[in-house]
Amino acid sequence: MYDGGKITAGLVIFLILITFPFWYNRGKASTTPERPYPKDQKACVEATNYMKASHMQLLNNWRDNVVRVANRIYTNKNGKTFKMSLTDTCLDCHTSKADFCDKCHNYLGVLPYCWDCHLTEKGKT
């Protein structure tokens, strides 16, 4: 009446399937990608830790300010101003989108939609 054998077999199959990604990749930890930083620039628009953790929010705020408010000037916490432009400001220092942006985004499995609208110059991809 209870089909205990079928329930147990189903639970075992369920546990194998749900834990498969963990034991399949055991011992295959990959290293974080090396990114080239600009040699002639000492600072980004904000501190490095802030940029690592929050660059996506910063770029979204820049997009909203440029498109909706028509404000193209960003003032950082130190009072220095920058043009809010992914291609002119960011890629001016990080000259290779493939080496700087794509390496991390591919490593993390993130597909940013920045490049749906923004174009990179030939040779900078």
mmCIF file of C-alpha atoms in Angstrom:
data_model
loop_
_atom_site.group_PDB
_atom_site.id
_atom_site.type_symbol
_atom_site.label_atom_id
_atom_site.label_comp_id
_atom_site.label_asym_id
_atom_site.label_seq_id
_atom_site.Cartn_x
_atom_site.Cartn_y
_atom_site.Cartn_z
ATOM 1 C CA MET A 1 0.000 0.000 0.000
ATOM 2 C CA TYR A 2 2.834 2.467 0.770
ATOM 3 C CA ASP A 3 5.291 1.432 -1.971
ATOM 4 C CA GLY A 4 8.231 2.057 0.325
ATOM 5 C CA GLY A 5 10.711 0.658 -2.186
ATOM 6 C CA LYS A 6 9.589 3.045 -4.928
ATOM 7 C CA ILE A 7 9.658 6.031 -2.573
ATOM 8 C CA THR A 8 13.163 5.155 -1.396
ATOM 9 C CA ALA A 9 14.382 4.692 -4.979
ATOM 10 C CA GLY A 10 12.798 8.021 -5.954
ATOM 11 C CA LEU A 11 14.466 9.786 -3.028
ATOM 12 C CA VAL A 12 17.863 8.288 -3.920
ATOM 13 C CA ILE A 13 17.491 9.363 -7.558
ATOM 14 C CA PHE A 14 16.370 12.829 -6.439
ATOM 15 C CA LEU A 15 19.389 13.207 -4.118
ATOM 16 C CA ILE A 16 21.780 12.073 -6.849
ATOM 17 C CA LEU A 17 20.318 14.540 -9.335
ATOM 18 C CA ILE A 18 20.197 17.475 -6.900
ATOM 19 C CA THR A 19 23.792 16.942 -5.715
ATOM 20 C CA PHE A 20 25.242 16.084 -9.136
ATOM 21 C CA PRO A 21 26.750 19.564 -9.810
ATOM 22 C CA PHE A 22 28.616 19.494 -6.473
ATOM 23 C CA TRP A 23 30.272 16.083 -6.734
ATOM 24 C CA TYR A 24 30.819 16.289 -10.491
ATOM 25 C CA ASN A 25 32.942 19.472 -10.110
ATOM 26 C CA ARG A 26 34.743 18.364 -6.934
ATOM 27 C CA GLY A 27 38.408 19.303 -7.106
ATOM 28 C CA LYS A 28 38.038 21.349 -10.295
ATOM 29 C CA ALA A 29 38.154 24.827 -8.803
ATOM 30 C CA SER A 30 39.201 27.320 -11.410
ATOM 31 C CA THR A 31 41.395 30.329 -10.816
ATOM 32 C CA THR A 32 40.098 33.838 -11.113
ATOM 33 C CA PRO A 33 41.054 35.516 -14.372
ATOM 34 C CA GLU A 34 43.951 37.947 -14.510
ATOM 35 C CA ARG A 35 42.869 41.348 -15.747
ATOM 36 C CA PRO A 36 45.215 43.935 -17.156
ATOM 37 C CA TYR A 37 45.000 47.267 -15.381
ATOM 38 C CA PRO A 38 46.056 50.480 -17.052
ATOM 39 C CA LYS A 39 49.694 51.288 -16.451
ATOM 40 C CA ASP A 40 49.452 55.038 -16.835
ATOM 41 C CA GLN A 41 46.390 55.551 -14.583
ATOM 42 C CA LYS A 42 46.571 55.321 -10.811
ATOM 43 C CA ALA A 43 42.873 55.590 -9.943
ATOM 44 C CA CYS A 44 39.474 54.774 -11.382
ATOM 45 C CA VAL A 45 36.397 56.960 -11.045
ATOM 46 C CA GLU A 46 35.908 55.423 -7.573
ATOM 47 C CA ALA A 47 38.011 53.251 -5.268
ATOM 48 C CA THR A 48 38.997 49.807 -6.540
ATOM 49 C CA ASN A 49 36.980 47.871 -3.963
ATOM 50 C CA TYR A 50 33.895 49.939 -4.760
ATOM 51 C CA MET A 51 34.380 49.382 -8.487
ATOM 52 C CA LYS A 52 34.825 45.619 -8.035
ATOM 53 C CA ALA A 53 31.654 45.311 -5.982
ATOM 54 C CA SER A 54 29.414 48.006 -7.432
ATOM 55 C CA HIS A 55 30.470 48.882 -10.972
ATOM 56 C CA MET A 56 27.177 47.592 -12.292
ATOM 57 C CA GLN A 57 25.156 49.942 -10.090
ATOM 58 C CA LEU A 58 27.452 52.832 -11.008
ATOM 59 C CA LEU A 59 27.003 52.140 -14.720
ATOM 60 C CA ASN A 60 23.231 51.823 -14.311
ATOM 61 C CA ASN A 61 23.165 55.168 -12.480
ATOM 62 C CA TRP A 62 25.286 56.717 -15.226
ATOM 63 C CA ARG A 63 22.909 55.359 -17.877
ATOM 64 C CA ASP A 64 19.864 56.721 -16.069
ATOM 65 C CA ASN A 65 21.485 60.127 -15.511
ATOM 66 C CA VAL A 66 22.596 60.472 -19.116
ATOM 67 C CA VAL A 67 19.419 59.185 -20.755
ATOM 68 C CA ARG A 68 16.733 60.480 -18.402
ATOM 69 C CA VAL A 69 18.259 63.591 -16.815
ATOM 70 C CA ALA A 70 20.730 64.563 -19.572
ATOM 71 C CA ASN A 71 23.485 64.884 -16.977
ATOM 72 C CA ARG A 72 26.818 63.745 -18.399
ATOM 73 C CA ILE A 73 29.138 64.799 -15.559
ATOM 74 C CA TYR A 74 29.926 62.456 -12.648
ATOM 75 C CA THR A 75 31.567 63.774 -9.493
ATOM 76 C CA ASN A 76 33.231 61.130 -7.352
ATOM 77 C CA LYS A 77 33.646 61.130 -3.575
ATOM 78 C CA ASN A 78 36.901 63.088 -3.877
ATOM 79 C CA GLY A 79 35.257 65.833 -5.912
ATOM 80 C CA LYS A 80 36.914 64.889 -9.213
ATOM 81 C CA THR A 81 34.633 65.025 -12.248
ATOM 82 C CA PHE A 82 34.375 62.543 -15.102
ATOM 83 C CA LYS A 83 32.322 62.284 -18.270
ATOM 84 C CA MET A 84 29.686 59.580 -17.796
ATOM 85 C CA SER A 85 30.593 57.421 -20.770
ATOM 86 C CA LEU A 86 31.309 53.731 -20.899
ATOM 87 C CA THR A 87 33.179 53.916 -24.174
ATOM 88 C CA ASP A 88 34.962 57.241 -23.637
ATOM 89 C CA THR A 89 35.739 57.153 -19.906
ATOM 90 C CA CYS A 90 35.916 53.458 -18.973
ATOM 91 C CA LEU A 91 37.433 52.115 -22.166
ATOM 92 C CA ASP A 92 39.840 55.032 -22.300
ATOM 93 C CA CYS A 93 41.803 53.343 -19.475
ATOM 94 C CA HIS A 94 40.620 49.745 -19.858
ATOM 95 C CA THR A 95 41.479 49.631 -23.521
ATOM 96 C CA SER A 96 40.564 46.010 -24.188
ATOM 97 C CA LYS A 97 36.966 44.989 -23.550
ATOM 98 C CA ALA A 98 37.912 41.361 -24.207
ATOM 99 C CA ASP A 99 40.715 41.381 -21.645
ATOM 100 C CA PHE A 100 39.057 43.489 -18.966
ATOM 101 C CA CYS A 101 35.276 43.042 -19.184
ATOM 102 C CA ASP A 102 34.799 39.735 -20.960
ATOM 103 C CA LYS A 103 37.270 37.694 -18.896
ATOM 104 C CA CYS A 104 35.422 38.284 -15.622
ATOM 105 C CA HIS A 105 31.944 38.173 -17.083
ATOM 106 C CA ASN A 106 32.684 34.894 -18.833
ATOM 107 C CA TYR A 107 34.254 33.484 -15.651
ATOM 108 C CA LEU A 108 31.158 34.410 -13.630
ATOM 109 C CA GLY A 109 28.691 33.433 -16.334
ATOM 110 C CA VAL A 110 27.247 36.929 -16.484
ATOM 111 C CA LEU A 111 25.993 38.360 -19.753
ATOM 112 C CA PRO A 112 25.906 42.144 -19.410
ATOM 113 C CA TYR A 113 23.643 43.975 -21.800
ATOM 114 C CA CYS A 114 25.969 47.006 -22.022
ATOM 115 C CA TRP A 115 27.226 45.937 -25.411
ATOM 116 C CA ASP A 116 23.747 45.594 -26.868
ATOM 117 C CA CYS A 117 23.846 49.368 -27.372
ATOM 118 C CA HIS A 118 27.482 50.393 -26.931
ATOM 119 C CA LEU A 119 29.953 49.707 -29.662
ATOM 120 C CA THR A 120 33.642 49.229 -29.220
ATOM 121 C CA GLU A 121 36.128 50.576 -31.663
ATOM 122 C CA LYS A 122 37.716 48.117 -34.028
ATOM 123 C CA GLY A 123 40.716 46.555 -32.358
ATOM 124 C CA LYS A 124 39.425 47.249 -28.841
ATOM 125 C CA THR A 125 37.093 44.268 -28.637
#
